[in-house]
CSV table of C-alpha atoms in Angstrom, one decimal:
chain,number,residue,atom,x,y,z
A,137,MET,CA,24.7,-10.2,-67.8
A,138,LYS,CA,24.6,-6.6,-69.7
A,139,ARG,CA,21.2,-6.6,-69.8
A,140,ILE,CA,20.7,-7.1,-66.1
A,141,PHE,CA,23.7,-4.5,-65.6
A,142,LEU,CA,21.6,-1.7,-67.4
A,143,PHE,CA,18.4,-2.7,-65.9
A,144,ALA,CA,20.0,-2.2,-62.4
A,145,ALA,CA,21.7,1.2,-63.3
A,146,LEU,CA,18.5,2.3,-64.5
A,147,LEU,CA,16.6,1.6,-61.4
A,148,ALA,CA,19.4,3.6,-59.4
A,149,VAL,CA,18.9,6.5,-61.9
A,150,LEU,CA,15.1,6.4,-61.1
A,151,PHE,CA,15.6,6.4,-57.3
A,152,LEU,CA,18.0,9.2,-57.5
A,153,VAL,CA,16.0,11.8,-59.6
A,154,PRO,CA,13.5,11.9,-56.8
A,155,ILE,CA,16.4,12.7,-54.4
A,156,PHE,CA,18.3,15.4,-56.3
A,157,SER,CA,14.5,17.0,-57.3
A,158,ALA,CA,13.9,17.2,-53.4
A,159,GLY,CA,17.0,18.6,-52.7
A,160,ALA,CA,16.9,21.3,-55.5
A,161,THR,CA,13.3,22.2,-54.3
A,162,LYS,CA,14.3,22.4,-50.6
A,163,GLU,CA,17.3,24.8,-51.8
A,164,ALA,CA,14.9,26.8,-53.8
A,165,ALA,CA,12.4,27.2,-51.1
A,166,ALA,CA,13.3,31.1,-50.5
A,167,PHE,CA,11.9,34.5,-51.0
A,168,ALA,CA,13.5,37.6,-52.5
A,169,ILE,CA,12.7,41.1,-53.5
A,170,ASP,CA,12.5,41.5,-57.3
A,171,GLN,CA,15.1,44.6,-57.4
A,172,ARG,CA,13.9,45.6,-60.5
A,173,ALA,CA,10.3,45.7,-60.4
A,174,VAL,CA,8.1,48.8,-60.1
A,175,LEU,CA,4.9,48.3,-58.7
A,176,THR,CA,1.8,50.8,-58.1
A,177,GLY,CA,3.0,52.8,-55.3
A,178,MET,CA,6.6,52.8,-56.1
A,179,GLY,CA,8.4,55.9,-57.5
A,180,ARG,CA,11.4,53.7,-58.5
A,181,SER,CA,12.7,50.0,-58.3
A,182,TRP,CA,14.6,49.0,-55.0
A,183,LEU,CA,18.0,48.5,-57.3
A,184,GLN,CA,17.8,52.5,-57.8
A,185,GLY,CA,17.2,53.3,-54.3
A,186,TYR,CA,13.3,53.0,-53.4
A,187,ALA,CA,12.1,54.1,-50.2
A,188,PRO,CA,8.8,54.2,-48.5
A,189,GLU,CA,6.3,56.9,-48.6
A,190,ILE,CA,5.2,58.8,-45.5
A,191,THR,CA,2.0,60.8,-45.6
A,192,ARG,CA,0.1,62.0,-42.7
A,193,ASN,CA,2.1,60.0,-40.3
A,194,ARG,CA,1.5,56.7,-42.0
A,195,LEU,CA,4.2,54.9,-43.7
A,196,SER,CA,3.4,52.9,-47.0
A,197,LEU,CA,6.0,49.9,-47.9
A,198,VAL,CA,5.8,47.7,-50.8
A,199,LEU,CA,7.6,44.6,-51.5
A,200,PRO,CA,7.7,43.2,-54.8
A,201,ILE,CA,8.5,39.4,-53.7
A,202,VAL,CA,9.6,36.6,-56.1
A,203,SER,CA,9.8,32.7,-55.5
A,204,PRO,CA,10.4,29.9,-57.6
A,205,VAL,CA,8.6,27.2,-55.5
A,206,ALA,CA,5.9,29.0,-53.6
A,207,GLN,CA,2.3,28.5,-54.1
A,208,GLY,CA,-0.9,30.7,-53.3
A,209,ALA,CA,-1.0,33.3,-51.0
A,210,ILE,CA,2.3,34.5,-48.9
A,211,GLN,CA,2.4,36.6,-45.6
A,212,GLY,CA,4.6,39.3,-44.6
A,213,GLU,CA,5.4,40.6,-41.3
A,214,VAL,CA,7.7,43.6,-39.8
A,215,LEU,CA,9.6,42.5,-36.9
A,216,LEU,CA,11.3,45.6,-35.3
A,217,GLN,CA,14.9,45.0,-33.6
A,218,ASP,CA,14.0,47.2,-30.5
A,219,ASP,CA,10.2,48.0,-29.9
A,220,THR,CA,11.3,50.5,-27.1
A,221,LEU,CA,12.8,52.7,-29.7
A,222,SER,CA,10.1,52.1,-32.6
A,223,PRO,CA,8.8,55.0,-34.4
A,224,PHE,CA,5.7,52.9,-34.8
A,225,PRO,CA,2.8,52.5,-32.3
A,226,LEU,CA,1.7,49.2,-31.3
A,227,GLN,CA,-0.1,47.7,-34.2
A,228,ALA,CA,-0.6,44.7,-36.7
A,229,MET,CA,2.4,44.7,-38.9
A,230,THR,CA,1.4,42.2,-41.3
A,231,ALA,CA,0.3,41.8,-45.0
A,232,THR,CA,-0.8,39.1,-47.5
A,233,ALA,CA,-0.7,39.0,-51.2
A,234,GLN,CA,-1.6,36.6,-54.1
A,235,GLN,CA,0.6,35.9,-56.8
A,236,THR,CA,0.3,38.4,-59.9
A,237,ARG,CA,0.5,37.5,-63.8
A,238,GLU,CA,3.8,38.8,-63.6
A,239,GLY,CA,4.7,36.0,-61.2
A,240,LEU,CA,5.2,38.4,-58.5
A,241,TRP,CA,3.8,38.9,-54.8
A,242,ALA,CA,3.0,42.6,-53.9
A,243,LEU,CA,3.3,42.6,-50.5
A,244,ARG,CA,2.0,46.0,-49.1
A,245,PHE,CA,2.2,47.3,-45.4
A,246,SER,CA,0.3,50.4,-44.3
A,247,LEU,CA,1.8,51.4,-40.8
A,248,ASN,CA,0.9,54.1,-38.3
A,249,LEU,CA,3.8,56.3,-37.3
A,250,HIS,CA,4.0,58.2,-33.7
A,251,LYS,CA,3.5,61.8,-34.3
A,252,ASP,CA,6.5,62.8,-32.1
A,253,ARG,CA,8.8,60.3,-33.8
A,254,GLN,CA,12.3,61.1,-34.1
A,255,ASN,CA,14.6,60.9,-36.8
A,256,GLY,CA,16.7,57.8,-37.1
A,257,ASP,CA,17.3,54.5,-38.5
A,258,TYR,CA,15.5,51.5,-37.3
A,259,PRO,CA,16.7,48.2,-37.9
A,260,ALA,CA,13.9,45.4,-38.7
A,261,LEU,CA,13.6,42.1,-40.3
A,262,LEU,CA,10.9,41.7,-43.1
A,263,ARG,CA,9.8,38.0,-42.8
A,264,ILE,CA,8.1,36.3,-45.5
A,265,THR,CA,6.1,33.2,-45.2
A,266,GLY,CA,4.3,30.6,-47.5
A,267,THR,CA,3.9,26.9,-48.7
A,268,ASP,CA,5.1,25.2,-51.8
A,269,ALA,CA,3.1,22.9,-53.9
A,270,GLN,CA,3.1,20.2,-51.4
A,271,GLY,CA,2.2,22.0,-48.6
A,272,ASN,CA,5.7,22.4,-47.0
A,273,PRO,CA,6.4,25.7,-45.2
A,274,LEU,CA,8.5,28.5,-46.6
A,275,GLN,CA,10.2,31.1,-44.8
A,276,THR,CA,12.8,34.1,-45.6
A,277,ASP,CA,14.0,36.9,-43.4
A,278,ILE,CA,15.4,39.9,-45.4
A,279,PRO,CA,17.2,42.7,-43.3
A,280,TYR,CA,15.6,46.1,-43.3
A,281,VAL,CA,16.3,49.6,-42.0
A,282,PHE,CA,13.2,52.1,-41.6
A,283,ARG,CA,15.0,55.4,-42.0
A,284,ILE,CA,12.9,58.2,-40.8
A,285,ARG,CA,13.8,61.9,-41.8
A,286,ASP,CA,10.7,63.9,-41.1
A,287,GLY,CA,10.4,63.4,-37.3
A,288,GLN,CA,12.0,65.6,-34.4
A,289,PRO,CA,15.6,66.2,-33.9
A,290,ASN,CA,17.5,63.0,-32.9
A,291,THR,CA,19.3,63.9,-29.7
A,292,GLU,CA,21.9,60.8,-29.5
A,293,ALA,CA,25.7,62.1,-29.7
A,294,ILE,CA,26.7,60.9,-33.2
A,295,ARG,CA,30.2,60.0,-32.5
A,296,ILE,CA,32.3,56.8,-33.2
A,297,GLN,CA,34.0,55.1,-30.1
A,298,LEU,CA,37.6,54.0,-30.9
A,299,THR,CA,38.6,51.2,-28.3
A,300,GLU,CA,41.3,48.7,-27.9
A,301,VAL,CA,43.5,50.7,-30.0
A,302,GLN,CA,46.8,48.6,-30.2
A,303,ALA,CA,50.5,49.0,-31.9
A,304,ALA,CA,54.0,47.6,-31.6
A,305,PHE,CA,56.0,50.2,-33.3
A,306,ARG,CA,59.7,48.9,-33.8
A,307,LEU,CA,62.3,51.3,-35.3
A,308,GLY,CA,62.8,50.3,-39.3
A,309,GLU,CA,59.9,47.7,-38.7
A,310,ASP,CA,56.5,47.1,-40.2
A,311,ALA,CA,53.6,47.0,-37.7
A,312,SER,CA,49.8,46.5,-37.6
A,313,LEU,CA,47.5,49.3,-35.8
A,314,THR,CA,44.3,47.4,-34.4
A,315,ALA,CA,41.4,48.9,-33.3
A,316,THR,CA,37.8,48.6,-32.4
A,317,LEU,CA,35.2,51.0,-34.0
A,318,GLU,CA,31.9,51.0,-32.5
A,319,ASN,CA,28.7,53.0,-33.3
A,320,PRO,CA,27.0,53.5,-29.7
A,321,CYS,CA,23.6,55.2,-31.0
A,322,LYS,CA,20.7,53.3,-30.5
A,323,SER,CA,19.0,54.6,-33.8
A,324,ILE,CA,21.2,56.2,-35.9
A,325,ALA,CA,23.2,54.2,-38.5
A,326,PHE,CA,26.7,55.4,-39.7
A,327,GLU,CA,27.4,55.0,-43.4
A,328,GLN,CA,30.4,55.6,-46.1
A,329,ILE,CA,33.1,55.7,-42.9
A,330,SER,CA,36.7,56.3,-43.9
A,331,LEU,CA,39.6,56.1,-41.5
A,332,ARG,CA,43.1,57.9,-41.6
A,333,ILE,CA,45.5,57.7,-39.5
A,334,THR,CA,48.9,60.1,-39.4
A,335,ASP,CA,51.9,61.1,-37.7
A,336,SER,CA,52.7,64.5,-37.7
A,337,SER,CA,56.4,63.9,-37.6
A,338,GLU,CA,56.1,61.5,-40.7
A,339,ASP,CA,58.4,58.9,-38.7
A,340,ILE,CA,55.3,56.4,-38.7
A,341,LEU,CA,53.7,56.0,-42.4
A,342,PRO,CA,51.0,53.9,-43.7
A,343,ALA,CA,52.2,50.8,-45.6
A,344,GLY,CA,49.5,50.5,-47.9
A,345,ALA,CA,46.7,52.9,-49.0
A,346,GLY,CA,46.2,55.9,-46.6
A,347,THR,CA,42.9,55.5,-46.0
A,348,LEU,CA,40.7,52.7,-44.7
A,349,TYR,CA,36.9,52.5,-46.1
A,350,LEU,CA,34.1,50.6,-44.3
A,351,ASP,CA,30.4,50.5,-45.6
A,352,GLY,CA,28.9,51.3,-42.5
A,353,LEU,CA,27.9,50.5,-38.8
A,354,ALA,CA,24.4,49.9,-37.9
A,355,PRO,CA,23.1,51.3,-34.3
A,356,GLY,CA,25.2,49.3,-31.5
A,357,GLU,CA,27.6,47.7,-34.0
A,358,ARG,CA,31.3,47.3,-33.8
A,359,VAL,CA,33.9,46.1,-36.1
A,360,GLN,CA,37.8,45.9,-35.6
A,361,VAL,CA,40.1,46.9,-38.3
A,362,SER,CA,43.6,46.7,-38.9
A,363,PHE,CA,45.7,49.6,-40.6
A,364,PRO,CA,49.0,48.4,-41.7
A,365,MET,CA,52.1,50.9,-41.1
A,366,THR,CA,55.8,51.1,-41.1
A,367,VAL,CA,58.3,53.0,-39.1
A,368,LEU,CA,61.2,54.7,-40.9
A,369,PRO,CA,64.6,53.4,-39.9
A,370,THR,CA,65.4,57.5,-39.3
A,371,ALA,CA,62.7,57.6,-37.1
A,372,SER,CA,63.2,59.0,-33.2
A,373,VAL,CA,63.1,56.3,-30.4
A,374,SER,CA,60.1,58.4,-28.4
A,375,PRO,CA,56.3,58.5,-28.1
A,376,HIS,CA,54.5,59.6,-31.1
A,377,MET,CA,51.2,61.1,-31.3
A,378,LEU,CA,49.0,59.7,-33.9
A,379,ASN,CA,46.0,61.3,-35.3
A,380,PHE,CA,43.0,59.3,-36.1
A,381,SER,CA,40.9,61.1,-38.6
A,382,LEU,CA,37.3,59.7,-39.3
A,383,GLU,CA,34.4,60.7,-41.8
A,384,TRP,CA,31.0,59.5,-42.3
A,385,THR,CA,27.5,60.1,-42.9
A,386,ALA,CA,24.5,60.1,-40.3
A,387,LEU,CA,21.2,61.0,-40.7
A,388,GLY,CA,22.0,62.2,-44.2
A,389,LYS,CA,24.5,65.0,-42.8
A,390,GLN,CA,28.4,64.7,-43.1
A,391,VAL,CA,30.3,64.2,-39.9
A,392,THR,CA,33.9,64.3,-39.0
A,393,GLN,CA,35.8,63.4,-35.7
A,394,SER,CA,39.4,63.6,-34.9
A,395,GLU,CA,41.2,61.9,-32.0
A,396,ASN,CA,45.0,61.3,-30.9
A,397,PHE,CA,46.6,58.3,-29.8
A,398,THR,CA,50.3,58.2,-28.4
A,399,PHE,CA,52.3,55.2,-29.2
A,400,PRO,CA,56.1,54.8,-28.3
A,401,VAL,CA,58.6,53.6,-30.8
A,402,VAL,CA,61.1,51.5,-29.4
A,403,GLN,CA,64.2,49.7,-30.5
A,404,ASP,CA,66.3,46.3,-29.7
A,405,ILE,CA,69.0,47.4,-27.4
A,406,ARG,CA,72.2,47.3,-29.3
A,407,LEU,CA,75.0,47.2,-26.5
A,408,GLU,CA,78.0,45.9,-27.8
A,409,GLN,CA,80.9,44.6,-26.3
A,410,GLY,CA,84.6,45.1,-26.7
A,411,GLY,CA,87.7,43.0,-26.0
A,412,LEU,CA,87.9,42.2,-22.2
A,413,LYS,CA,91.1,43.1,-20.6
A,414,MET,CA,92.1,40.7,-17.5
A,415,PRO,CA,95.0,39.0,-16.8
A,416,ALA,CA,95.3,35.3,-17.0
A,417,SER,CA,96.9,34.8,-13.8
A,418,VAL,CA,97.9,36.3,-10.7
A,419,VAL,CA,100.1,35.5,-7.4
A,420,ALA,CA,98.0,34.4,-4.6
A,421,GLY,CA,97.8,37.5,-2.3
A,422,ASP,CA,97.6,40.0,-5.2
A,423,SER,CA,94.8,42.1,-7.0
A,424,ALA,CA,93.6,41.7,-10.5
A,425,THR,CA,91.9,44.6,-12.2
A,426,LEU,CA,89.4,43.5,-15.3
A,427,SER,CA,87.9,46.1,-17.8
A,428,LEU,CA,85.2,45.5,-20.6
A,429,PRO,CA,84.2,48.3,-22.8
A,430,LEU,CA,80.7,48.8,-23.4
A,431,MET,CA,79.4,50.5,-26.7
A,432,ASN,CA,75.8,51.6,-27.5
A,433,MET,CA,75.5,51.3,-31.1
A,434,GLY,CA,71.7,51.9,-31.1
A,435,LYS,CA,69.9,55.3,-31.2
A,436,GLY,CA,68.6,55.6,-27.7
A,437,ASN,CA,70.1,56.0,-24.5
A,438,VAL,CA,70.8,52.5,-22.7
A,439,VAL,CA,70.5,53.1,-18.9
A,440,GLN,CA,71.2,51.5,-15.0
A,441,VAL,CA,73.9,49.6,-17.0
A,442,LEU,CA,75.5,47.2,-14.2
A,443,ALA,CA,78.5,44.8,-14.6
A,444,THR,CA,78.5,42.0,-11.9
A,445,LEU,CA,81.6,39.5,-11.6
A,446,THR,CA,80.8,35.8,-10.4
A,447,LEU,CA,84.1,33.8,-9.6
A,448,PRO,CA,83.4,31.0,-7.2
A,449,GLY,CA,86.5,30.7,-5.0
A,450,ILE,CA,87.6,34.4,-5.2
A,451,VAL,CA,84.4,36.4,-5.1
A,452,GLU,CA,80.8,35.5,-5.0
A,453,ARG,CA,79.4,38.8,-6.5
A,454,GLN,CA,80.9,41.9,-7.0
A,455,SER,CA,79.3,44.6,-9.2
A,456,VAL,CA,80.0,48.0,-10.7
A,457,LEU,CA,77.4,50.6,-12.0
A,458,VAL,CA,78.4,52.0,-15.3
A,459,GLY,CA,75.4,54.1,-15.6
A,460,SER,CA,73.8,55.5,-18.7
A,461,ILE,CA,75.4,55.3,-22.1
A,462,ALA,CA,74.1,57.8,-24.9
A,463,PRO,CA,73.8,56.6,-28.4
A,464,GLY,CA,77.4,56.2,-30.0
A,465,GLU,CA,79.1,56.3,-26.5
A,466,THR,CA,81.7,53.9,-24.9
A,467,LYS,CA,82.4,53.4,-21.4
A,468,ASN,CA,84.2,50.7,-19.2
A,469,ALA,CA,83.0,48.4,-16.9
A,470,GLN,CA,86.1,48.3,-14.5
A,471,MET,CA,86.6,46.6,-11.3
A,472,THR,CA,89.4,45.2,-9.0
A,473,ILE,CA,89.5,41.8,-7.4
A,474,VAL,CA,91.9,40.8,-4.4
A,475,THR,CA,92.8,37.0,-4.1
A,476,ASP,CA,93.6,35.1,-0.7
A,477,LYS,CA,97.2,34.5,-0.3
A,478,ASN,CA,96.2,30.7,0.8
A,479,CYS,CA,94.1,30.2,-2.3
A,480,THR,CA,95.6,28.9,-5.2
A,481,GLY,CA,94.3,27.0,-8.5
A,482,SER,CA,92.3,27.7,-11.8
A,483,PHE,CA,88.9,29.6,-11.2
A,484,ASP,CA,86.0,29.9,-14.0
A,485,GLY,CA,82.9,32.6,-13.4
A,486,THR,CA,81.2,34.7,-15.4
A,487,LEU,CA,81.0,38.6,-16.2
A,488,SER,CA,77.2,39.8,-16.7
A,489,VAL,CA,76.1,42.8,-17.8
A,490,ALA,CA,72.4,44.0,-17.4
A,491,CYS,CA,70.7,47.0,-18.8
A,492,SER,CA,67.4,48.6,-20.1
A,493,ASP,CA,66.1,51.4,-22.3
A,494,GLN,CA,64.2,54.5,-21.2
A,495,ASP,CA,60.8,52.2,-21.6
A,496,GLY,CA,62.2,50.0,-19.0
A,497,ASN,CA,62.8,47.1,-21.8
A,498,ALA,CA,65.4,44.9,-19.9
A,499,PHE,CA,68.6,43.3,-21.8
A,500,SER,CA,71.7,41.4,-20.7
A,501,PHE,CA,74.5,39.3,-21.7
A,502,SER,CA,77.2,37.2,-19.9
A,503,ILE,CA,80.8,36.3,-21.0
A,504,PRO,CA,83.0,33.6,-19.2
A,505,VAL,CA,85.9,34.7,-17.4
A,506,SER,CA,88.9,32.9,-15.7
A,507,LEU,CA,91.9,33.2,-13.5
A,508,ALA,CA,94.7,31.1,-12.6
A,509,VAL,CA,95.9,32.0,-8.9
A,510,GLU,CA,99.9,30.9,-8.5
A,511,THR,CA,101.6,30.0,-5.4
A,512,PRO,CA,104.4,32.7,-4.9
A,513,PRO,CA,108.1,31.6,-5.8
A,514,PRO,CA,110.3,30.5,-2.9
A,515,ALA,CA,112.4,33.7,-3.1
A,516,LEU,CA,109.4,35.9,-3.2
A,517,ALA,CA,108.0,34.1,-0.3
A,518,SER,CA,111.4,34.6,1.8
A,519,ALA,CA,111.0,38.4,0.8
A,520,LEU,CA,107.5,38.9,1.8
A,521,GLU,CA,108.7,37.3,5.1
A,522,GLN,CA,111.7,39.3,5.6
A,523,GLU,CA,109.1,42.4,4.5
A,524,GLN,CA,107.1,41.3,7.2
A,525,GLN,CA,109.8,41.1,9.7
A,526,GLU,CA,111.9,44.4,9.1
A,527,PRO,CA,109.2,46.5,10.5
A,528,SER,CA,109.4,44.8,14.0
A,529,ARG,CA,113.4,45.4,13.9
A,530,MET,CA,112.8,48.8,13.0
A,531,LEU,CA,110.7,49.2,16.1
A,532,GLU,CA,113.2,47.5,18.4
A,533,LEU,CA,115.9,49.7,17.2
A,534,LEU,CA,113.9,52.8,17.3
A,535,GLY,CA,112.9,51.8,21.0
A,536,GLY,CA,116.4,51.2,22.1
A,537,GLY,CA,117.7,54.6,20.4
A,538,CYS,CA,114.7,56.6,22.3
A,539,GLY,CA,115.9,54.7,25.8
A,540,VAL,CA,119.5,56.1,25.2
A,541,LEU,CA,118.4,59.4,24.3
A,542,LEU,CA,116.2,59.7,27.4
A,543,LEU,CA,119.3,58.5,29.7
A,544,PHE,CA,121.5,61.0,27.6
A,545,CYS,CA,119.2,63.6,28.6
A,546,ILE,CA,118.9,62.8,32.4
A,547,VAL,CA,122.8,62.7,32.9
A,548,GLN,CA,123.1,65.8,31.1
A,549,GLY,CA,120.6,67.4,33.0
A,550,THR,CA,122.0,66.1,36.7
A,551,MET,CA,125.4,67.7,35.3
A,552,LEU,CA,124.1,71.1,34.9
A,553,ARG,CA,122.4,71.4,37.7
A,554,ARG,CA,125.6,70.4,39.5
A,555,LYS,CA,127.2,73.1,37.9
A,556,ILE,CA,124.9,75.6,38.4
A,557,ARG,CA,125.2,75.0,42.2
A,558,HIS,CA,128.9,75.4,41.9
A,559,LEU,CA,128.5,78.7,40.4
A,560,GLU,CA,126.3,80.0,43.1
A,561,GLU,CA,128.5,78.9,45.8
A,562,ASP,CA,131.4,80.5,44.2
A,563,ARG,CA,129.4,84.1,44.0
A,564,LEU,CA,128.7,83.7,47.9
């Protein structure tokens, strides 16, 4: 049994070896540029910054290619990203090479250039193809940028586009400012980019390093960045203008750019309430006054403060406008309600307070209220009836007195007229 088991295991190993070998071959089927090799026509290695030579409107590019699996001749082709902006006229941009004794393939391209070419950076793919020992095709695409510096001046505007700049700054909290940086140029690459964001008031500070670094932006490339920041607890609750300072290299020259963006610093509305002053009960027909102190404990103005009482059975909705409350200020929301003399019992409702900050952010809260309306006592009721009857009696008495006074005046006038008549007769 042991021999049978060992024989089966040996067969499994023999079957698996070709599988793993094929997998390794497939994994190794790729070409690469030997970064350290220096071939004829190369002033230095790719590792040390090799650049193709340009002589008499002709560009010479040398690629030292290595491959662990390729056999025989290999081919190379230059594929430009945008032929409409190409510094090269239409031509065959291919090369072929055989393996050298050093195990390298020397692909040499000799490409014509436009006489009126513009300085710029022109992205391309270097496509390397060949076959392995079994004749299987191999292919590798290597990104490359042709940097032309001996041509006509490039007329494109060298400027980074800052878009989608967003941040939510709250007092005393950390925040993340995000923005999209885009290179709008078609033939100019931006390299060694640095971004610094500052607040002249120093209320908003970088949470980490003060400068953000990017390797670069290829023509037409865009990238989103995030800049951690913090808002000091002592910051003013108002709009802040942040300065975006950019530096980078384009066409071998240093470029600077500065832009400003304004962001508000906001805070949570801290409108605190004091103790509600309100009678627990009233007699039917009487009025009740309630008062609620409102305190602004924040650093910004609280505006449009409105208190609304809802007490079903007594008042459906009654409001009072408190107005604006400055930081550290206290104002009272005060109102008076009148109960109906025929309405008694216990009534429950709410007192709601609504407001907003100067940026229009809303805030509200509600507190429960209750009021008991009691039936007037009998003595008080009779007194109320007597008070209601007394005005009518007084009117009757006043009317009678006026009538007597009028009759007295009439009698007195008659007597005076008679006396005057007698005096006139005696004179005659």
